[in-house]
mmCIF file of C-alpha atoms in Angstrom:
data_model
loop_
_atom_site.group_PDB
_atom_site.id
_atom_site.type_symbol
_atom_site.label_atom_id
_atom_site.label_comp_id
_atom_site.label_asym_id
_atom_site.label_seq_id
_atom_site.Cartn_x
_atom_site.Cartn_y
_atom_site.Cartn_z
ATOM 1 C CA UNK G 27 0.000 0.000 0.000
ATOM 2 C CA UNK G 28 2.829 2.384 0.866
ATOM 3 C CA UNK G 29 4.637 1.908 -2.470
ATOM 4 C CA UNK G 30 1.356 2.404 -4.367
ATOM 5 C CA UNK G 31 0.662 5.679 -2.570
ATOM 6 C CA UNK G 32 4.164 6.994 -3.261
ATOM 7 C CA UNK G 33 3.976 6.052 -6.949
ATOM 8 C CA UNK G 34 0.618 7.830 -7.219
ATOM 9 C CA UNK G 35 2.014 10.943 -5.569
ATOM 10 C CA UNK G 36 4.948 11.082 -7.953
ATOM 11 C CA UNK G 37 2.606 10.722 -10.922
ATOM 12 C CA UNK G 38 0.587 13.710 -9.676
ATOM 13 C CA UNK G 39 3.712 15.823 -10.008
ATOM 14 C CA UNK G 40 3.483 15.582 -13.800
ATOM 15 C CA UNK G 41 0.840 17.585 -15.693
ATOM 16 C CA UNK G 42 -1.868 15.070 -16.529
ATOM 17 C CA UNK G 43 0.073 12.285 -14.783
ATOM 18 C CA UNK G 44 3.122 10.377 -15.991
ATOM 19 C CA UNK G 45 3.008 9.188 -19.615
ATOM 20 C CA UNK G 46 5.410 6.454 -20.608
ATOM 21 C CA UNK G 47 5.157 7.519 -24.246
ATOM 22 C CA UNK G 48 6.699 10.911 -23.396
ATOM 23 C CA UNK G 49 10.056 9.272 -22.700
ATOM 24 C CA UNK G 50 12.795 9.694 -25.339
ATOM 25 C CA UNK G 51 12.996 6.773 -27.773
ATOM 26 C CA UNK G 52 16.289 5.576 -26.307
ATOM 27 C CA UNK G 53 14.822 5.476 -22.772
ATOM 28 C CA UNK G 54 11.700 3.686 -23.944
ATOM 29 C CA UNK G 55 13.833 1.077 -25.714
ATOM 30 C CA UNK G 56 15.672 0.463 -22.418
ATOM 31 C CA UNK G 57 12.313 -0.171 -20.715
ATOM 32 C CA UNK G 58 11.183 -2.562 -23.448
ATOM 33 C CA UNK G 59 14.435 -4.527 -23.230
ATOM 34 C CA UNK G 60 13.332 -5.764 -19.798
ATOM 35 C CA UNK G 61 10.168 -7.406 -21.185
ATOM 36 C CA UNK G 62 10.010 -11.055 -22.160
ATOM 37 C CA UNK G 63 8.970 -12.266 -25.605
ATOM 38 C CA UNK G 64 5.341 -12.841 -24.615
ATOM 39 C CA UNK G 65 5.008 -9.294 -23.258
ATOM 40 C CA UNK G 66 6.670 -7.742 -26.326
ATOM 41 C CA UNK G 67 4.212 -9.523 -28.596
ATOM 42 C CA UNK G 68 1.288 -8.366 -26.466
ATOM 43 C CA UNK G 69 2.352 -4.719 -26.321
ATOM 44 C CA UNK G 70 3.022 -4.609 -30.091
ATOM 45 C CA UNK G 71 -0.530 -5.799 -30.722
ATOM 46 C CA UNK G 72 -2.008 -3.331 -28.234
ATOM 47 C CA UNK G 73 -0.562 0.011 -29.375
ATOM 48 C CA UNK G 74 0.149 1.114 -32.954
ATOM 49 C CA UNK G 75 3.054 3.294 -31.778
ATOM 50 C CA UNK G 76 5.175 0.175 -31.330
ATOM 51 C CA UNK G 77 4.581 -0.780 -34.963
ATOM 52 C CA UNK G 78 6.404 2.275 -36.297
ATOM 53 C CA UNK G 79 9.960 2.116 -37.567
ATOM 54 C CA UNK G 80 12.777 2.783 -35.128
ATOM 55 C CA UNK G 81 16.176 4.187 -36.192
ATOM 56 C CA UNK G 82 15.522 3.124 -39.779
ATOM 57 C CA UNK G 83 15.979 -0.523 -38.788
ATOM 58 C CA UNK G 84 12.671 -2.186 -37.996
ATOM 59 C CA UNK G 85 9.622 -1.773 -35.838
ATOM 60 C CA UNK G 86 10.308 -0.827 -32.230
ATOM 61 C CA UNK G 87 9.471 -4.175 -30.626
ATOM 62 C CA UNK G 88 11.139 -5.992 -33.512
ATOM 63 C CA UNK G 89 14.368 -4.049 -32.922
ATOM 64 C CA UNK G 90 14.279 -4.873 -29.198
ATOM 65 C CA UNK G 91 13.579 -8.564 -29.820
ATOM 66 C CA UNK G 92 16.401 -8.767 -32.371
ATOM 67 C CA UNK G 93 18.885 -7.246 -29.911
ATOM 68 C CA UNK G 94 17.808 -9.697 -27.197
ATOM 69 C CA UNK G 95 18.198 -12.682 -29.522
ATOM 70 C CA UNK G 96 21.627 -11.555 -30.724
ATOM 71 C CA UNK G 97 22.767 -11.169 -27.112
ATOM 72 C CA UNK G 98 21.307 -14.594 -26.305
ATOM 73 C CA UNK G 99 23.305 -16.209 -29.134
ATOM 74 C CA UNK G 100 26.588 -14.359 -28.663
ATOM 75 C CA UNK G 101 26.030 -11.992 -31.592
ATOM 76 C CA UNK G 102 25.463 -14.757 -34.156
ATOM 77 C CA UNK G 103 22.807 -13.633 -36.646
ATOM 78 C CA UNK G 104 22.557 -17.150 -38.061
ATOM 79 C CA UNK G 105 21.799 -18.668 -34.656
ATOM 80 C CA UNK G 106 19.428 -15.849 -33.677
ATOM 81 C CA UNK G 107 17.353 -16.310 -36.854
ATOM 82 C CA UNK G 108 17.339 -20.124 -36.892
ATOM 83 C CA UNK G 109 13.547 -20.269 -36.643
ATOM 84 C CA UNK G 110 12.682 -19.270 -40.201
ATOM 85 C CA UNK G 111 9.610 -17.402 -41.420
ATOM 86 C CA UNK G 112 8.954 -15.817 -38.024
ATOM 87 C CA UNK G 113 9.271 -12.214 -36.895
ATOM 88 C CA UNK G 114 11.951 -11.317 -34.343
ATOM 89 C CA UNK G 115 9.255 -11.001 -31.672
ATOM 90 C CA UNK G 116 7.941 -14.456 -32.476
ATOM 91 C CA UNK G 117 11.453 -15.923 -32.455
ATOM 92 C CA UNK G 118 12.090 -14.453 -29.006
ATOM 93 C CA UNK G 119 8.831 -15.954 -27.763
ATOM 94 C CA UNK G 120 9.830 -19.370 -29.123
ATOM 95 C CA UNK G 121 13.228 -19.166 -27.416
ATOM 96 C CA UNK G 122 11.920 -17.967 -24.047
ATOM 97 C CA UNK G 123 8.346 -19.123 -23.613
ATOM 98 C CA UNK G 124 7.656 -22.041 -25.984
ATOM 99 C CA UNK G 125 9.678 -24.839 -24.331
ATOM 100 C CA UNK G 126 7.457 -27.662 -23.090
ATOM 101 C CA UNK G 127 8.102 -30.265 -20.438
ATOM 102 C CA UNK G 128 7.124 -33.920 -20.226
ATOM 103 C CA UNK G 129 3.845 -35.296 -18.932
ATOM 104 C CA UNK G 130 5.352 -36.968 -15.880
ATOM 105 C CA UNK G 131 2.283 -39.132 -15.220
ATOM 106 C CA UNK G 132 2.544 -40.551 -18.735
ATOM 107 C CA UNK G 133 6.290 -41.109 -18.252
ATOM 108 C CA UNK G 134 5.572 -43.166 -15.133
ATOM 109 C CA UNK G 135 2.942 -45.247 -16.973
ATOM 110 C CA UNK G 136 5.291 -45.764 -19.943
ATOM 111 C CA UNK G 137 8.224 -46.808 -17.775
ATOM 112 C CA UNK G 138 10.455 -43.805 -18.473
ATOM 113 C CA UNK G 139 12.624 -41.985 -15.941
ATOM 114 C CA UNK G 140 13.200 -38.258 -16.546
ATOM 115 C CA UNK G 141 15.783 -36.183 -14.722
ATOM 116 C CA UNK G 142 15.478 -32.419 -15.348
ATOM 117 C CA UNK G 143 18.475 -30.610 -16.799
ATOM 118 C CA UNK G 144 20.198 -27.722 -15.070
ATOM 119 C CA UNK G 145 21.072 -24.457 -16.794
ATOM 120 C CA UNK G 146 21.724 -25.152 -20.464
ATOM 121 C CA UNK G 147 22.047 -28.908 -19.977
ATOM 122 C CA UNK G 148 19.406 -31.138 -21.542
ATOM 123 C CA UNK G 149 17.174 -33.368 -19.452
ATOM 124 C CA UNK G 150 18.163 -37.021 -19.089
ATOM 125 C CA UNK G 151 15.604 -39.565 -20.272
ATOM 126 C CA UNK G 152 16.177 -43.216 -19.390
ATOM 127 C CA UNK G 153 14.143 -46.260 -20.432
ATOM 128 C CA UNK G 154 13.783 -48.663 -17.518
ATOM 129 C CA UNK G 155 12.620 -51.472 -19.823
ATOM 130 C CA UNK G 156 12.579 -52.254 -23.530
ATOM 131 C CA UNK G 157 10.771 -49.874 -25.916
ATOM 132 C CA UNK G 158 8.993 -48.558 -27.802
ATOM 133 C CA UNK G 159 8.017 -45.839 -25.346
ATOM 134 C CA UNK G 160 6.087 -42.640 -25.951
ATOM 135 C CA UNK G 161 6.766 -39.300 -24.273
ATOM 136 C CA UNK G 162 4.085 -36.609 -24.281
ATOM 137 C CA UNK G 163 4.364 -32.885 -23.613
ATOM 138 C CA UNK G 164 2.772 -31.544 -20.456
ATOM 139 C CA UNK G 165 0.715 -29.016 -22.459
ATOM 140 C CA UNK G 166 -1.104 -29.204 -25.776
ATOM 141 C CA UNK G 167 -1.188 -26.751 -28.685
ATOM 142 C CA UNK G 168 -4.589 -25.662 -27.348
ATOM 143 C CA UNK G 169 -2.771 -24.393 -24.232
ATOM 144 C CA UNK G 170 0.303 -23.053 -26.033
ATOM 145 C CA UNK G 171 0.371 -22.527 -29.835
ATOM 146 C CA UNK G 172 4.045 -23.445 -30.210
ATOM 147 C CA UNK G 173 5.737 -26.296 -28.334
ATOM 148 C CA UNK G 174 9.482 -26.844 -28.290
ATOM 149 C CA UNK G 175 11.547 -29.581 -26.726
ATOM 150 C CA UNK G 176 15.306 -29.533 -26.461
ATOM 151 C CA UNK G 177 16.599 -33.085 -26.874
ATOM 152 C CA UNK G 178 20.035 -34.628 -27.133
ATOM 153 C CA UNK G 179 19.936 -38.257 -28.237
ATOM 154 C CA UNK G 180 22.772 -40.695 -27.541
ATOM 155 C CA UNK G 181 23.016 -44.451 -28.005
ATOM 156 C CA UNK G 182 20.070 -45.940 -29.889
ATOM 157 C CA UNK G 183 18.800 -43.265 -32.292
ATOM 158 C CA UNK G 184 15.662 -45.103 -33.460
ATOM 159 C CA UNK G 185 13.594 -42.035 -32.697
ATOM 160 C CA UNK G 186 10.216 -40.733 -33.828
ATOM 161 C CA UNK G 187 8.946 -37.178 -33.329
ATOM 162 C CA UNK G 188 5.471 -35.953 -34.095
ATOM 163 C CA UNK G 189 2.058 -34.862 -32.877
ATOM 164 C CA UNK G 190 -0.687 -36.895 -31.212
ATOM 165 C CA UNK G 191 -4.363 -35.813 -31.111
ATOM 166 C CA UNK G 192 -5.277 -34.766 -27.571
ATOM 167 C CA UNK G 193 -8.488 -36.831 -27.752
ATOM 168 C CA UNK G 194 -6.666 -40.051 -28.692
ATOM 169 C CA UNK G 195 -6.344 -42.865 -26.163
ATOM 170 C CA UNK G 196 -2.558 -43.110 -26.299
ATOM 171 C CA UNK G 197 -0.450 -46.258 -26.216
ATOM 172 C CA UNK G 198 3.315 -46.629 -26.597
ATOM 173 C CA UNK G 199 2.788 -47.533 -30.275
ATOM 174 C CA UNK G 200 0.402 -44.683 -31.136
ATOM 175 C CA UNK G 201 2.928 -42.524 -32.987
ATOM 176 C CA UNK G 202 4.845 -45.474 -34.433
ATOM 177 C CA UNK G 203 1.672 -46.877 -36.019
ATOM 178 C CA UNK G 204 0.229 -43.426 -36.891
ATOM 179 C CA UNK G 205 -2.959 -44.284 -34.973
ATOM 180 C CA UNK G 206 -6.117 -42.312 -35.736
ATOM 181 C CA UNK G 207 -9.018 -41.288 -33.523
ATOM 182 C CA UNK G 208 -11.827 -43.807 -33.801
ATOM 183 C CA UNK G 209 -14.415 -42.658 -36.339
ATOM 184 C CA UNK G 210 -12.195 -39.928 -37.820
ATOM 185 C CA UNK G 211 -10.275 -39.975 -41.102
ATOM 186 C CA UNK G 212 -8.262 -36.844 -40.411
ATOM 187 C CA UNK G 213 -7.397 -36.887 -36.684
ATOM 188 C CA UNK G 214 -4.357 -39.118 -36.565
ATOM 189 C CA UNK G 215 -0.784 -39.194 -35.264
ATOM 190 C CA UNK G 216 1.803 -37.918 -37.704
ATOM 191 C CA UNK G 217 5.441 -36.831 -37.727
ATOM 192 C CA UNK G 218 8.803 -38.159 -38.841
ATOM 193 C CA UNK G 219 11.213 -40.876 -37.847
ATOM 194 C CA UNK G 220 14.939 -41.530 -37.981
ATOM 195 C CA UNK G 221 16.315 -43.488 -40.939
ATOM 196 C CA UNK G 222 17.027 -46.569 -38.829
ATOM 197 C CA UNK G 223 13.482 -46.818 -37.387
ATOM 198 C CA UNK G 224 11.870 -49.894 -38.906
ATOM 199 C CA UNK G 225 8.227 -50.222 -39.895
ATOM 200 C CA UNK G 226 7.053 -46.674 -39.161
ATOM 201 C CA UNK G 227 4.429 -45.357 -41.637
ATOM 202 C CA UNK G 228 5.219 -41.739 -40.725
ATOM 203 C CA UNK G 229 5.617 -39.491 -43.795
ATOM 204 C CA UNK G 230 9.011 -37.957 -42.940
ATOM 205 C CA UNK G 231 12.509 -39.370 -42.431
ATOM 206 C CA UNK G 232 15.506 -37.658 -40.826
#
């Protein structure tokens, strides 16, 4: 309550209250640089001012997102733009907010042990019995439009990656057999598999 009262009193010292948009461009950019990708996307869609060009480079929020990504990847433009056909704001969101985790209940049912990674290290996934095993994300695309896992595969690389309909009753072979939802011709598992995976009807090979 005290901090709110003080902030309100300071705002009263400005004619008409304090207006963030009255800050110089350079100061406003410094404020925006403290926002995450999700917030930058939201503010760019809320106010047309942030869609104008800044310093002849790109739109304000785009310029901020690009700087953040370059800093994140040590100045490498190639690494910063690795997600093609997306704006800089969208790329920042994918890097910061899109990562998904595993459905731990499904992991327990499937017989998979998962140890979270620390810092930039990938999580460790261990099969406690023979496969195939299926791992599911803890959220669906209905909850989060873009999902991203960071995986490092060692040993047996007979791997399949894809999507599974949320309404499908999942088994460990669902993706491998490209199972479909009962009564539907279009709702089915799809994705791609490694070259050494045998018998998978998935359309893509890596």
